[in-house]
mmCIF file of N, CA, C and O in Angstrom:
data_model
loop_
_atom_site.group_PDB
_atom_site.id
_atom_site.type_symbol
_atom_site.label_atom_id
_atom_site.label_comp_id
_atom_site.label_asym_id
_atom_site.label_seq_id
_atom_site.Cartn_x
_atom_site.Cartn_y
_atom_site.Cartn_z
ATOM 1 N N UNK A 29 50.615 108.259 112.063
ATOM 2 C CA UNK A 29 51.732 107.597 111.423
ATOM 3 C C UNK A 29 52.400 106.662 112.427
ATOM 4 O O UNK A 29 52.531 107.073 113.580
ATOM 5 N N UNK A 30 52.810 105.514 112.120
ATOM 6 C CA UNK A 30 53.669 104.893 112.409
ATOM 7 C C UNK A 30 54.376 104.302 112.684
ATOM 8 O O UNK A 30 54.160 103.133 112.364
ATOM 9 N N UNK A 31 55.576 104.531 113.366
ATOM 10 C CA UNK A 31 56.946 104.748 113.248
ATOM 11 C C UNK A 31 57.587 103.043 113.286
ATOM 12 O O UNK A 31 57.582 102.363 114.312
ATOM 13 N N UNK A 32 58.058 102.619 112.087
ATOM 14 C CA UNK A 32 58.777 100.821 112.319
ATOM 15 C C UNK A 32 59.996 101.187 113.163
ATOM 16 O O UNK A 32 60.730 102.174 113.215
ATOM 17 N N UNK A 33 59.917 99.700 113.975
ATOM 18 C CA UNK A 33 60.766 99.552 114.996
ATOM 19 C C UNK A 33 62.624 99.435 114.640
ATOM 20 O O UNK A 33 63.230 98.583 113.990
ATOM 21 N N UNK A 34 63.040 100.435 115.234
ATOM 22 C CA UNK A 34 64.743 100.691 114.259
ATOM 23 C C UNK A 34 65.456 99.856 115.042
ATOM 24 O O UNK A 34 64.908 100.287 116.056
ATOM 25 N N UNK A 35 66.252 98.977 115.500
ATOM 26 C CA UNK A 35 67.100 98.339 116.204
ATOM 27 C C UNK A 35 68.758 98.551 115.546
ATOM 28 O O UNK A 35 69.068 98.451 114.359
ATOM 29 N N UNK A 36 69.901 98.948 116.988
ATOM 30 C CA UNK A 36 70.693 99.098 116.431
ATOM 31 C C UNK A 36 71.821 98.090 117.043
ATOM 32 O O UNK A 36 71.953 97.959 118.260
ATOM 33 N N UNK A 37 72.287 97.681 116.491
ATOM 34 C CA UNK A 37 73.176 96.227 116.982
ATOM 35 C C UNK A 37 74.436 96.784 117.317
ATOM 36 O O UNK A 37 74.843 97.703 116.606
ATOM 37 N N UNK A 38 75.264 96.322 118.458
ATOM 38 C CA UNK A 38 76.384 96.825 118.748
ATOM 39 C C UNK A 38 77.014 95.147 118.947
ATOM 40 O O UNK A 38 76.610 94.424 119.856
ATOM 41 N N UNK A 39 77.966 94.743 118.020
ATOM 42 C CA UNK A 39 79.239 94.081 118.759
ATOM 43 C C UNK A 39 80.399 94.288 119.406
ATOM 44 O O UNK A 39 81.117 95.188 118.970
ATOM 45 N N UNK A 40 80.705 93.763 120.205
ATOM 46 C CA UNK A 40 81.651 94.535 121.183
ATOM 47 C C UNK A 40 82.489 93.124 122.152
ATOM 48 O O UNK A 40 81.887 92.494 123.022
ATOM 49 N N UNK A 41 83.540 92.928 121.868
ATOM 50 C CA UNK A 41 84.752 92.377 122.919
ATOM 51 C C UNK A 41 85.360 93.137 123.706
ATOM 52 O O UNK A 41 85.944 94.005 123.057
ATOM 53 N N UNK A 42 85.519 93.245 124.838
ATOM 54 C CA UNK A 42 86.165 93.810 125.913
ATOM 55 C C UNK A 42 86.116 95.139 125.848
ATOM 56 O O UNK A 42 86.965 95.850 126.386
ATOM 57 N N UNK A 43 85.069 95.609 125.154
ATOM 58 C CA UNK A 43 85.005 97.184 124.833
ATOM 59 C C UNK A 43 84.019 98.329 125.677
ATOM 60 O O UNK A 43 83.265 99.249 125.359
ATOM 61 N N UNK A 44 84.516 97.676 126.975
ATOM 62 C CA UNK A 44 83.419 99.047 127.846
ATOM 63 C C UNK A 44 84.263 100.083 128.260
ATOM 64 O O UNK A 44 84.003 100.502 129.388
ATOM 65 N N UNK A 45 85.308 100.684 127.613
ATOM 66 C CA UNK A 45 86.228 101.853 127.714
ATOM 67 C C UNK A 45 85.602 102.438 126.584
ATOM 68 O O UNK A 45 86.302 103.422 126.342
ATOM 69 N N UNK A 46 84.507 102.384 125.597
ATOM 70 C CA UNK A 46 84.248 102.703 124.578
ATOM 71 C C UNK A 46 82.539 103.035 124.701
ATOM 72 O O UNK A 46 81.883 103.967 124.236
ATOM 73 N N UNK A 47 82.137 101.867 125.524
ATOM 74 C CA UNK A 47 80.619 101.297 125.513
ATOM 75 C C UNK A 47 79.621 102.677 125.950
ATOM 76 O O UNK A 47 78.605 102.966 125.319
ATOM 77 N N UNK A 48 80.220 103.610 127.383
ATOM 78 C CA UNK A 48 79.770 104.199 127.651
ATOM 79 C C UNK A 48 79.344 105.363 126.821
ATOM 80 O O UNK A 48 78.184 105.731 126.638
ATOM 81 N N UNK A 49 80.566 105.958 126.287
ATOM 82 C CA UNK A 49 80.181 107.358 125.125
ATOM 83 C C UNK A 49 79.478 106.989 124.178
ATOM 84 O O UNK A 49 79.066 107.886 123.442
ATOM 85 N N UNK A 50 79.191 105.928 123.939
ATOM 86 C CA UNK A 50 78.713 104.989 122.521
ATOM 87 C C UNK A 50 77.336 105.257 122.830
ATOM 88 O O UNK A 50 76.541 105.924 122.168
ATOM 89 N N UNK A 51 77.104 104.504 124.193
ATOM 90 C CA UNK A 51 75.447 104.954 124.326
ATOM 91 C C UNK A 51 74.796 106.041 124.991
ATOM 92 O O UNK A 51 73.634 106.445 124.949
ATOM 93 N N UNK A 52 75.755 106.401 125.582
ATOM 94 C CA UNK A 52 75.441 108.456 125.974
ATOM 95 C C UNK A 52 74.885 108.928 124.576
ATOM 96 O O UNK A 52 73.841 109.531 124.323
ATOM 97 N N UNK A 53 75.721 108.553 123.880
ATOM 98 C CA UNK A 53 75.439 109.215 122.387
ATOM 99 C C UNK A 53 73.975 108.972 122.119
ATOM 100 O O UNK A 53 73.083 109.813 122.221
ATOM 101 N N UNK A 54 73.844 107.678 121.754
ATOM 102 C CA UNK A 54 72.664 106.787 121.476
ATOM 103 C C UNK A 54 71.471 107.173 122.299
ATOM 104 O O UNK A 54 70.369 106.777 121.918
ATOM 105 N N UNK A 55 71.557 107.828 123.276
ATOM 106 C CA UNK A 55 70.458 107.870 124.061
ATOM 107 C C UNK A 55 69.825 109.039 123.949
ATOM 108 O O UNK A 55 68.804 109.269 124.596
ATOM 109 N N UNK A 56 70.378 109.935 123.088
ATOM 110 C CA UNK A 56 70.033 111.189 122.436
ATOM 111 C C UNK A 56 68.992 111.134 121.208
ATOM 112 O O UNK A 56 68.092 111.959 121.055
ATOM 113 N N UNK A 57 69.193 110.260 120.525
ATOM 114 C CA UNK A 57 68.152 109.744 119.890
ATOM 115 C C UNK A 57 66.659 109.719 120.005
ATOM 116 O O UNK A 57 66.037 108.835 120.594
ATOM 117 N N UNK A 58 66.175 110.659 119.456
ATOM 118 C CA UNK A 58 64.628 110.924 119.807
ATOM 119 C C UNK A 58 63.433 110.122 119.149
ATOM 120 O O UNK A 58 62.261 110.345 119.450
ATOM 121 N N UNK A 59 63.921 108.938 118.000
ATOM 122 C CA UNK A 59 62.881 107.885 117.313
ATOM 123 C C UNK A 59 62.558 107.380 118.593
ATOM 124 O O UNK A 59 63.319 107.127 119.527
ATOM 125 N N UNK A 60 61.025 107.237 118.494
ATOM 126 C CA UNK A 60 59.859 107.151 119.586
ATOM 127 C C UNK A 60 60.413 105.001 119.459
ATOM 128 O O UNK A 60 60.575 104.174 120.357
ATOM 129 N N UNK A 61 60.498 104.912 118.323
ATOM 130 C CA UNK A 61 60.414 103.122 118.154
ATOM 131 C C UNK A 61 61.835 102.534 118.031
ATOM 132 O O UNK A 61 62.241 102.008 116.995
ATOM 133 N N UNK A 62 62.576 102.659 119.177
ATOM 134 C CA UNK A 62 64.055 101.902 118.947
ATOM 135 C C UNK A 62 64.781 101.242 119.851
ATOM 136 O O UNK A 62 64.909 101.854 120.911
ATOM 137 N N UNK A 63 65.216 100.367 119.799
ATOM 138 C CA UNK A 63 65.738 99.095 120.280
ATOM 139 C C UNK A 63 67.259 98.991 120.396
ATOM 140 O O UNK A 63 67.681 98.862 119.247
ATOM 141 N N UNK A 64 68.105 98.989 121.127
ATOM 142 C CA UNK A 64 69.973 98.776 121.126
ATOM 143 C C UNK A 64 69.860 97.295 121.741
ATOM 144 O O UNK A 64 69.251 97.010 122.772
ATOM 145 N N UNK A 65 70.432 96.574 121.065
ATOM 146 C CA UNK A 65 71.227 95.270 120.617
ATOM 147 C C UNK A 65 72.408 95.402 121.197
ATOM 148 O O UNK A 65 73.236 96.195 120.752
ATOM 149 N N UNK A 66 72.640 94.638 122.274
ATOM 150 C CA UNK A 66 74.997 94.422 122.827
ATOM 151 C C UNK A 66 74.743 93.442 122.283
ATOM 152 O O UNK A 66 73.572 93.062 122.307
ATOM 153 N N UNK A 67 75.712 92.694 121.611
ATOM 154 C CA UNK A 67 76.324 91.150 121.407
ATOM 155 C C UNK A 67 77.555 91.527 121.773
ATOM 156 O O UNK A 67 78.277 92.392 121.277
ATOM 157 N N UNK A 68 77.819 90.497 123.077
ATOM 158 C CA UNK A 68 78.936 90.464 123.715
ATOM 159 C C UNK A 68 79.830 89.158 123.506
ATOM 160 O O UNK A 68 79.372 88.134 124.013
ATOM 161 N N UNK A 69 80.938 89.065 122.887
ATOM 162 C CA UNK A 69 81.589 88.406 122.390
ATOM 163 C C UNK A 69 82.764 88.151 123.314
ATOM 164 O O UNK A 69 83.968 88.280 123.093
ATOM 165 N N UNK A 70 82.019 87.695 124.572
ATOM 166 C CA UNK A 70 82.590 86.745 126.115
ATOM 167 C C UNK A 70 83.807 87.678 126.305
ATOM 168 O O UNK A 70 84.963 87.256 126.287
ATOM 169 N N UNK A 71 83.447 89.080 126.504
ATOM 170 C CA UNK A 71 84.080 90.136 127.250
ATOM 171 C C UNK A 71 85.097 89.696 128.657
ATOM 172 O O UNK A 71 84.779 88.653 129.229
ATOM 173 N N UNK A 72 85.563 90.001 128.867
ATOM 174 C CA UNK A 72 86.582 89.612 130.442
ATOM 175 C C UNK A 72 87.279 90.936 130.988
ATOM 176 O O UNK A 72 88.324 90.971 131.638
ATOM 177 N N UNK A 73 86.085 92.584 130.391
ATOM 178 C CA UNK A 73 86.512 93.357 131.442
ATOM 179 C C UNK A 73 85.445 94.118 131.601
ATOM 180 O O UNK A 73 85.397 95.342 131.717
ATOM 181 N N UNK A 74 84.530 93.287 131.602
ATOM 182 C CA UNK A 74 82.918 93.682 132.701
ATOM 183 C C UNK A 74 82.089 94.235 132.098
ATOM 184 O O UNK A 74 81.264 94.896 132.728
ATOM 185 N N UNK A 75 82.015 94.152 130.597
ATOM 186 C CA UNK A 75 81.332 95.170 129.602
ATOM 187 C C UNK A 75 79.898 94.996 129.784
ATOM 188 O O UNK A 75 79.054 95.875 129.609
ATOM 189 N N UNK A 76 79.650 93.583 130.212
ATOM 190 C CA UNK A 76 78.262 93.114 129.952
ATOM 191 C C UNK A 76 77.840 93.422 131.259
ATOM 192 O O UNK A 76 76.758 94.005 131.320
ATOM 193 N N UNK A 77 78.592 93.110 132.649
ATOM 194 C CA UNK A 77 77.593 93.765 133.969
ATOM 195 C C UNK A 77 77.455 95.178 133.800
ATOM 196 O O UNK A 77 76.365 95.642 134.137
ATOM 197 N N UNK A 78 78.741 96.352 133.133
ATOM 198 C CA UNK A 78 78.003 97.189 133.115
ATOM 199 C C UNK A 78 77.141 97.927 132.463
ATOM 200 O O UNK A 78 76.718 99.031 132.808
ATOM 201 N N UNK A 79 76.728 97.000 131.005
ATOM 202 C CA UNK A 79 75.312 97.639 130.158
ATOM 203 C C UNK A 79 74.286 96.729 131.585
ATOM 204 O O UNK A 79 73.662 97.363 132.437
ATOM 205 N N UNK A 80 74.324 95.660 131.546
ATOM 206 C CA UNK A 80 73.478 95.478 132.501
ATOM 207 C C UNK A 80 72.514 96.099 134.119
ATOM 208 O O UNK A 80 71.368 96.058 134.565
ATOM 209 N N UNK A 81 74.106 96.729 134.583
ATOM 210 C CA UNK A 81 73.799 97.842 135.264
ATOM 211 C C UNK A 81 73.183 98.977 135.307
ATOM 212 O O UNK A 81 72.141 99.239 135.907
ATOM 213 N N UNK A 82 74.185 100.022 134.319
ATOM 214 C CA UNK A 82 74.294 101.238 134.222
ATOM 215 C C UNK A 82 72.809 101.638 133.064
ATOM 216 O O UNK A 82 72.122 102.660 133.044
ATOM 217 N N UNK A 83 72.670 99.806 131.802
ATOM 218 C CA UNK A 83 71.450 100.346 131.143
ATOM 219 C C UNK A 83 70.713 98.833 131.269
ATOM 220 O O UNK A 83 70.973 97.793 130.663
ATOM 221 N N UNK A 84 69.825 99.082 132.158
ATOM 222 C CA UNK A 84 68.996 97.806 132.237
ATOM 223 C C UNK A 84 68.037 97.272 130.918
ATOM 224 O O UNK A 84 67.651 96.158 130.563
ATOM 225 N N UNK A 85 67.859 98.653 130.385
ATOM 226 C CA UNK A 85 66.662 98.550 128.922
ATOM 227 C C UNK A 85 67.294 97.857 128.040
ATOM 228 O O UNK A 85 66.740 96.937 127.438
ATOM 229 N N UNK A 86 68.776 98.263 127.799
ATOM 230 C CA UNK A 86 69.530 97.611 126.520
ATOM 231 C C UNK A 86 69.252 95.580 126.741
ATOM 232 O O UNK A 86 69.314 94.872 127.746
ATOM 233 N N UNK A 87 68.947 95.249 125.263
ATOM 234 C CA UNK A 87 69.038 93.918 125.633
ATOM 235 C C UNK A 87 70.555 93.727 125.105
ATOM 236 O O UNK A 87 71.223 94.406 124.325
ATOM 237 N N UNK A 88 70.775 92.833 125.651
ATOM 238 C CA UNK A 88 71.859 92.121 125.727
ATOM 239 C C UNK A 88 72.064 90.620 125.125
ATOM 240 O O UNK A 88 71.214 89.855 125.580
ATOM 241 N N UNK A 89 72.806 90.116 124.384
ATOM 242 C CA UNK A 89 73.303 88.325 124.157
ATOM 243 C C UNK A 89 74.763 88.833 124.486
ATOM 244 O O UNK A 89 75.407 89.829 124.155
ATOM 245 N N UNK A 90 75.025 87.685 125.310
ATOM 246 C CA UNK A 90 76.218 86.779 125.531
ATOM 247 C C UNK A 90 76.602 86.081 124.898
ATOM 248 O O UNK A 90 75.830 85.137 124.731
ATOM 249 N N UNK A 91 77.489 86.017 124.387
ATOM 250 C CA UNK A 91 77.957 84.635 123.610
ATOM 251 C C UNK A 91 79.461 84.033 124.578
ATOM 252 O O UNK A 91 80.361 84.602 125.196
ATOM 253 N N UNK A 92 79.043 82.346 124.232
ATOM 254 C CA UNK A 92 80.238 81.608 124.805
ATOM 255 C C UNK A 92 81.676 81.917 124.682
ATOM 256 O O UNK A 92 82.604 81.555 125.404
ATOM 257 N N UNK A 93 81.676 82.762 123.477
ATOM 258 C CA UNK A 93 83.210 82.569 122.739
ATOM 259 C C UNK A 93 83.513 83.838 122.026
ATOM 260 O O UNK A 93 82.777 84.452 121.253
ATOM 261 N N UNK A 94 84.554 84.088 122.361
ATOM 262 C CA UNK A 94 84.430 85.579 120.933
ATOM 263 C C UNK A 94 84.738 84.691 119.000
ATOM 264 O O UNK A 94 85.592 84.034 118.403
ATOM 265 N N UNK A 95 83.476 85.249 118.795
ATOM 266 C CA UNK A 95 83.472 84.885 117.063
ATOM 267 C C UNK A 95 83.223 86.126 116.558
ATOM 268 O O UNK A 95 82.161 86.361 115.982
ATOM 269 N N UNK A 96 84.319 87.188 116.745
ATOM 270 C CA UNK A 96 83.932 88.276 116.236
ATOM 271 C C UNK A 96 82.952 88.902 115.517
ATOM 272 O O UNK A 96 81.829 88.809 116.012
ATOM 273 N N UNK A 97 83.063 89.609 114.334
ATOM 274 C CA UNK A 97 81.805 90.212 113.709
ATOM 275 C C UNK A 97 81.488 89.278 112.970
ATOM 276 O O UNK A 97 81.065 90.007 112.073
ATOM 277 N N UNK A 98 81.287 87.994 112.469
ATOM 278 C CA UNK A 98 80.774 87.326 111.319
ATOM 279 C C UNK A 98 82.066 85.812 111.662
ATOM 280 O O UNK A 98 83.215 85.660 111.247
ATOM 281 N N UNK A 99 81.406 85.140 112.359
ATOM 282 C CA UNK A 99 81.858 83.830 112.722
ATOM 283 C C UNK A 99 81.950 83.272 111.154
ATOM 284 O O UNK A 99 80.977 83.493 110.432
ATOM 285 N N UNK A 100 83.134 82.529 110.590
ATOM 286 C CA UNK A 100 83.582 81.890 109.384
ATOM 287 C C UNK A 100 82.566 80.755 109.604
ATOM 288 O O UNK A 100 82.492 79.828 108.797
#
């Protein structure tokens, strides 16, 4: 069998007081086929060096500007 690839998208502004338990959690997750998504919505308290850091696997986008969840 198997298993399609699950990807789970996280948006996030200035939210790495949050980021960490979020993917502690996430990393518990035993689907053999899955993917975590940051869209970082031009953070300014280090959210993105530290998925970058702390989780090198997570991919990551940057964006220029915060356009929150669904840019008008």
């Amino acid at each position: 069998m198997v298993n399609d690839l699950v990807s789970i998208i996280i948006v996030t502004y200035n939210g790495k007081s949050h980021l960490e338990k979020c993917l502690e959690s996430l990393s518990k997750i035993k689907y053999q086929n899955l993917e975590i998504i940051i869209i970082d919505n031009h953070s300014t308290d280090g959210s993105l060096e530290f998925i970058q850091t702390k989780y090198p696997d997570i991919k990551t986008i940057n964006l220029d500007d915060n356009y929150g969840f669904a840019e008008p």
